[in-house]
Structures are given as C-alpha cells and as structure tokens.
Amino acid sequence: MTENLNPFAIAQAQLDEAAKVLQLDPDMHAFLRRPMREFHFSIPVRMDDGSTKTFQGFRVQYNDARGPAKGGIRFHPDETIDTVRALAAWMTWKTAVADIPLGGAKGGIICDPRKLSQGELERLSRGYMRNIARYVGLTQDVPAPDVNTNPQIMAWMLDEYEVLMGHREPGVITGKPLELGGSAGRGPATALGGMFTIREAAKLRGIDLSKATAAIQGFGNVGSFAHKLITEMFGTKVVAVSDEFGGIYNKNGLDYNVVLEHLNSTGKVIDCPGTEPISNKDLLELEVDILIPAAIENQLTSQNADNIKCQIVAELANGPTTPEADDVLNSKGIYIIPDFLCNGGGVTVSYFEMVQNGYQYYWDEEMVNQRLDHKMTSAFHAVDKMAKAKKVDTRVAAYLVAVNRVAEAVRLRGWV
Ligand code: NAD
C-alpha cells in the first residue's frame, strides 16, 4: 500500500488512533474528525502592471469549544485546503495540550510571495483580512503568522481590520510588531518553547546537551532561532542546517552568526564559508543526538525512517513525520517530541500577547520566557506521564491529553 501523504488524512488517522485508546464515544469522535467551519474565498489583487490577479484564500476554524479559535496564516504556492484543515486540527490539539483557553484554526493563501512586490503583498494581505474580518476577532478567531508571513503582514491585516471595524482591537491578530502591541519574545517563542521540551526530553534520556550534536532542517524563523538557542542555552553543537535549496555540514559545528550573515547576503545557506554541502535527505539521516525538522510536512516517512539515527526528534515543524515513520522511529526507541507539543511555544506567547493586549499592559521578555518555560515544561510532563501510564508512544499520549480536554469542553457545552 502506498503511504498517504495528505496531511488531513494523517491528522484524522492520528485522531482515530487516539480515539481507539481513549474509547472515545463514536459521536464525539465523528464530530472531532471534521472542522466546525471553513471559509473559501477569492481575493482579487491589483498588480503593479495594472492587471488583476485572483488568489484563492482559506480560513478553517476547526474547533472553538475551549475558547476563540487560534492559528496562523500561510502564504504558499502549494497550499491546499487539506493542509489548512490538518494544521487547524493540530492547532486545536496544540492549544489544548498547552492548556491555554483557545481553540484551533488555520488560514492560507495559494500564492508565491517571492514573486510579489511589497505593494502587491500588502494588497493581498489586506484583501485576505477583508474576506475574513466578519468571522475573526478577539472572541471568535485570532490569526497569527506562519510560513511566509511575518509581523509586517500582521500589521497590514490588523490595520485593515481596525479600519473596517472603526475601532482599535490589537488582540485580533498576534505576531504583530512590538510598536503595534506585539509581545516581547514572540519572535523566538516557537523555537524557545521547543528548547524547553528538548531540555526535558534530554534529562529523561540522560543526554548531556552540552556534549550533544544536532541537525536542523529548515532555516526560517523557527529553524534559525533553534540553531541560535540550542547553542546559546545548552552548548549543543549544530553540525548541519538546511533550507529548501540544500544544506550545509561541518562536523565541528556551524557558527550561527556566520550562517545567518551568509543567508542574509545570498538568500540561501548553501556555500556558507567553512562548510560542505549536504542534501536535505542526508541531513535527516545524520548520526546526531537531536534531529530538528523545522521546515515542512512529510519529511520523515516510510522511505527514510529506517535510516534515522538520532536519539530525539524534536518536531518544531508541523506534521514532519508520517504515521508509518512514527511506528518505525518508535520501534527504534527514538524519543519523539510531537509537533503540537514541541512547537506550542509560538501559540503560547501569542496567547500571552492577547492577554497583554487585553490589559494594555506589557511584560518584559524575561517574564514572557519564564511563563513560557512553565507552560511548556508542564505540557511536556503531562504528555510523558500519559505515555507511561497508558503505555503508548508520545504522539498518541499528546493526543490523549488534548482530545480529552477538547472532548470535555464539547460535552460540557452540550454539543455532543
Ligand atoms: P519560514 O517560512 O520562516 O521557514 C521555512 C524554512 O523551511 C525556510 O528555511 C525554507 O527554505 C525551508 N524549507 C521549505 N521547504 C523546504 C524543503 N522542502 N526542504 C528543506 N527546507 C525547506 O517558516 P517557519 O515559520 O520557520 O515555519 C517552519 C515550520 O514550523 C512550519 O512547519 C510551521 O508550520 C512550523 N511552525 C511555525 C511557527 C511559527 O511561529 N513561525 C509555529 C509553530 C509551527
């Protein structure tokens, strides 16, 4: 049988597995398998050459039983509604496992932002917000950045929303620039949250991180901060990093500042001085202690799972491992920190941003990071404890913790 790589089919299969262990009521299971609401729309954008191009946009509100829906917006040429559905489902489990009072959503536009001018990007971002403005808000659904979107795009969307609504409402969107009500610490939050989970997993496995090695796939917001933080916080040696154009390797470790400077001047990590090239495929199969997928879905599959040699997989990306690969990695005794636990730091600090916007009173970065550490460490141990109690792998355990919480909120509301 060929492996099903449709992210939504994978998200549903993961839920099915958890439902079996939980002996979840079949009606509840059926309800949780589907998004509660989704919006599909066309966004006409006036291009710089005077023509009008129509883009396809989506917003999926998967489940808002525990609170307003929450989730990022991706701009990607390969975006599909099923990717958005899967990511919205994972957001639902992510906010539940982190135990923050929010639901799960996700949005996207099929587009290649690299081919758009700044003006076109702004008009596209504002057009997206015009389409969803009625359905988002502090008490409904709060978007944020994701792949290929950033604080500037959030600022345009915030402005469009506030112009339409006629009042200031900074909490309608998170990941904003600091000047417009963003939170200190939001930039590195996803990677930092992942670091707290890596620290805890390493303790469990008896790994001394100051003597450990790591490889990181993806050198965007999450992957590049992961490189910086794992080196600064633990002294771990990062021997390989990559982006969509290929990877770089140095067995003595890669200097974060040198790689960043090279990336800033060339747009790619390859050909960075003092490194040898490595393919994305070979990077994943390196003999390292910590493997950090921080790029896109379906990177660890039945094709390469047998060749993965790390001790811990810290899934900073969403959906990097297929269920078939999961089985293989678990049977090899590799400790997986599942995506919606490992990368929950971003949404947790987004939640802190909403709280600060509500009070119009802002915390310093130290306070944000301390509270993030507390949330991530508690979530990590809730999942690890569940894995041991139910004798299941960590991904199933994360689902058990999350699905129990969401199902309880659904039940209390009397929906099912
Ligand atoms: P980004 O766009 O800033 O960076 C993505 C990186 O992945 C880039 O370096 C890109 O070149 C690389 N990449 C793309 N395709 C690749 C491929 N086929 N092989 C290797 N590298 C490839 O995005 P990001 O915000 O860093 O997000 C990365 C992952 O983390 C995504 O799965 C995202 O959903 C997840 N995530 C992000 C956040 C956040 O706060 N940004 C939060 C939670 C999860």
Coordinates of N, CA, C and O and ligand atoms in Angstrom, one line a residue, residues 74 87 94 106 114 145-148 186 190 217-223 242-245 280 294-297 299 316-318 343 346-347, ligand 1:
R74 N -0.7 31.0 6.3 CA 0.4 30.7 5.5 C 0.2 31.2 4.1 O -0.9 31.1 3.6
L87 N -3.6 21.6 9.6 CA -3.0 22.5 10.5 C -3.9 23.1 11.5 O -3.6 23.3 12.7
K94 N -3.0 21.5 19.8 CA -1.8 22.2 20.4 C -2.3 23.2 21.6 O -1.7 23.2 22.6
K106 N -6.7 27.7 11.2 CA -5.6 28.0 10.4 C -6.1 28.7 9.1 O -7.2 28.5 8.7
R114 N 7.3 35.3 -3.0 CA 8.6 35.8 -3.5 C 8.4 36.5 -4.9 O 9.3 37.2 -5.3
P145 N 1.1 34.8 12.4 CA 1.9 34.5 11.2 C 2.2 33.0 11.2 O 2.1 32.3 12.2
D146 N 2.6 32.5 10.0 CA 3.1 31.1 9.8 C 4.0 31.2 8.6 O 4.6 32.2 8.4
V147 N 4.2 30.1 7.9 CA 5.1 30.1 6.8 C 4.9 31.2 5.8 O 3.8 31.5 5.4
N148 N 6.0 32.0 5.6 CA 6.0 33.1 4.6 C 5.1 34.3 5.0 O 4.8 35.1 4.2
R186 N 8.1 37.2 21.1 CA 7.2 36.4 20.2 C 8.1 35.8 19.1 O 7.8 34.7 18.6
T190 N 8.6 30.1 19.3 CA 8.3 28.7 18.9 C 9.6 27.9 19.2 O 9.5 26.8 19.8
Q217 N 16.6 20.9 10.0 CA 16.1 21.1 8.7 C 15.2 22.3 8.6 O 14.2 22.3 9.4
G218 N 15.5 23.2 7.8 CA 14.7 24.5 7.7 C 15.5 25.6 8.5 O 15.9 25.4 9.6
F219 N 15.7 26.7 7.8 CA 16.4 27.8 8.5 C 15.6 29.1 8.3 O 16.1 30.1 8.0
G220 N 14.3 29.0 8.6 CA 13.5 30.2 8.6 C 13.4 30.7 10.0 O 14.3 30.6 10.8
N221 N 12.2 31.2 10.3 CA 12.0 31.8 11.6 C 12.3 30.8 12.7 O 13.1 31.0 13.6
V222 N 11.7 29.6 12.6 CA 11.8 28.6 13.6 C 13.2 28.0 13.6 O 13.9 27.9 14.7
G223 N 13.6 27.5 12.5 CA 14.9 26.7 12.4 C 16.1 27.6 12.8 O 17.0 27.1 13.4
S242 N 19.7 23.4 7.0 CA 19.4 23.4 5.5 C 18.2 24.3 5.3 O 17.6 24.8 6.3
D243 N 18.0 24.6 4.0 CA 16.8 25.3 3.6 C 16.3 24.6 2.4 O 16.8 23.5 2.0
E244 N 15.3 25.2 1.7 CA 14.7 24.5 0.6 C 15.7 24.3 -0.6 O 15.5 23.5 -1.5
F245 N 16.8 25.0 -0.6 CA 17.8 24.9 -1.7 C 18.9 23.9 -1.4 O 19.7 23.6 -2.2
N280 N 19.1 17.7 1.8 CA 18.1 17.6 2.9 C 17.9 16.2 3.3 O 17.7 15.9 4.5
A294 N 12.4 21.5 11.0 CA 11.8 22.8 11.2 C 11.4 23.4 9.9 O 11.6 24.6 9.7
A295 N 10.9 22.6 8.9 CA 10.6 23.1 7.6 C 9.1 22.8 7.2 O 8.3 23.7 7.5
I296 N 8.9 21.7 6.7 CA 7.6 21.4 6.1 C 7.1 20.0 6.5 O 7.8 19.3 7.2
E297 N 5.9 19.6 6.0 CA 5.4 18.3 6.4 C 6.1 17.1 5.7 O 6.8 17.4 4.7
Q299 N 8.5 14.9 6.1 CA 10.0 14.7 5.9 C 10.5 13.4 6.4 O 11.4 12.8 5.8
L316 N 9.8 20.7 15.5 CA 9.4 22.1 15.5 C 8.5 22.4 14.3 O 7.6 23.3 14.4
A317 N 8.6 21.6 13.2 CA 7.7 21.8 12.1 C 6.4 21.1 12.4 O 6.3 20.3 13.3
N318 N 5.3 21.5 11.7 CA 4.1 20.8 11.8 C 4.0 19.6 10.9 O 4.4 19.8 9.7
N343 N 6.2 22.5 19.2 CA 6.2 23.8 18.6 C 5.0 24.7 19.2 O 4.7 25.7 18.6
G346 N 5.0 29.1 20.2 CA 4.5 30.2 19.4 C 3.1 30.6 19.8 O 2.9 31.8 20.1
V347 N 2.3 29.6 19.8 CA 0.9 30.0 20.1 C 0.7 30.4 21.6 O -0.1 31.2 22.0
Ligands
NAD1 P1 9.7 30.0 7.4 O1 9.0 30.3 6.1 O2 10.3 31.2 8.1 O3 10.9 29.0 7.1 C1 10.7 27.8 6.5 C2 12.1 27.2 6.2 O4 12.0 25.9 5.6 C3 12.9 28.0 5.2 O5 14.3 28.0 5.5 C4 12.7 27.2 3.9 O6 13.7 27.4 2.9 C5 12.7 25.8 4.4 N1 12.1 24.8 3.5 C6 11.0 25.0 2.8 N2 10.8 23.8 2.1 C7 11.8 23.0 2.4 C8 12.2 21.7 1.9 N3 11.5 21.1 1.0 N4 13.3 21.2 2.5 C9 14.0 21.8 3.4 N5 13.8 23.1 3.8 C10 12.7 23.6 3.3 O7 8.7 29.2 8.3 P2 8.7 29.0 9.9 O8 7.8 30.0 10.5 O9 10.1 28.8 10.3 O10 8.0 27.5 10.0 C11 8.7 26.3 9.8 C12 7.8 25.2 10.4 O11 7.4 25.4 11.7 C13 6.5 25.0 9.6 O12 6.1 23.6 9.6 C14 5.5 25.8 10.5 O13 4.1 25.3 10.4 C15 6.0 25.4 11.9 N6 5.6 26.3 12.9 C16 5.9 27.7 12.9 C17 5.6 28.5 13.9 C18 6.0 30.0 13.9 O14 5.8 30.6 15.0 N7 6.5 30.5 12.9 C19 4.8 28.0 15.0 C20 4.6 26.6 15.0 C21 5.0 25.8 14.0

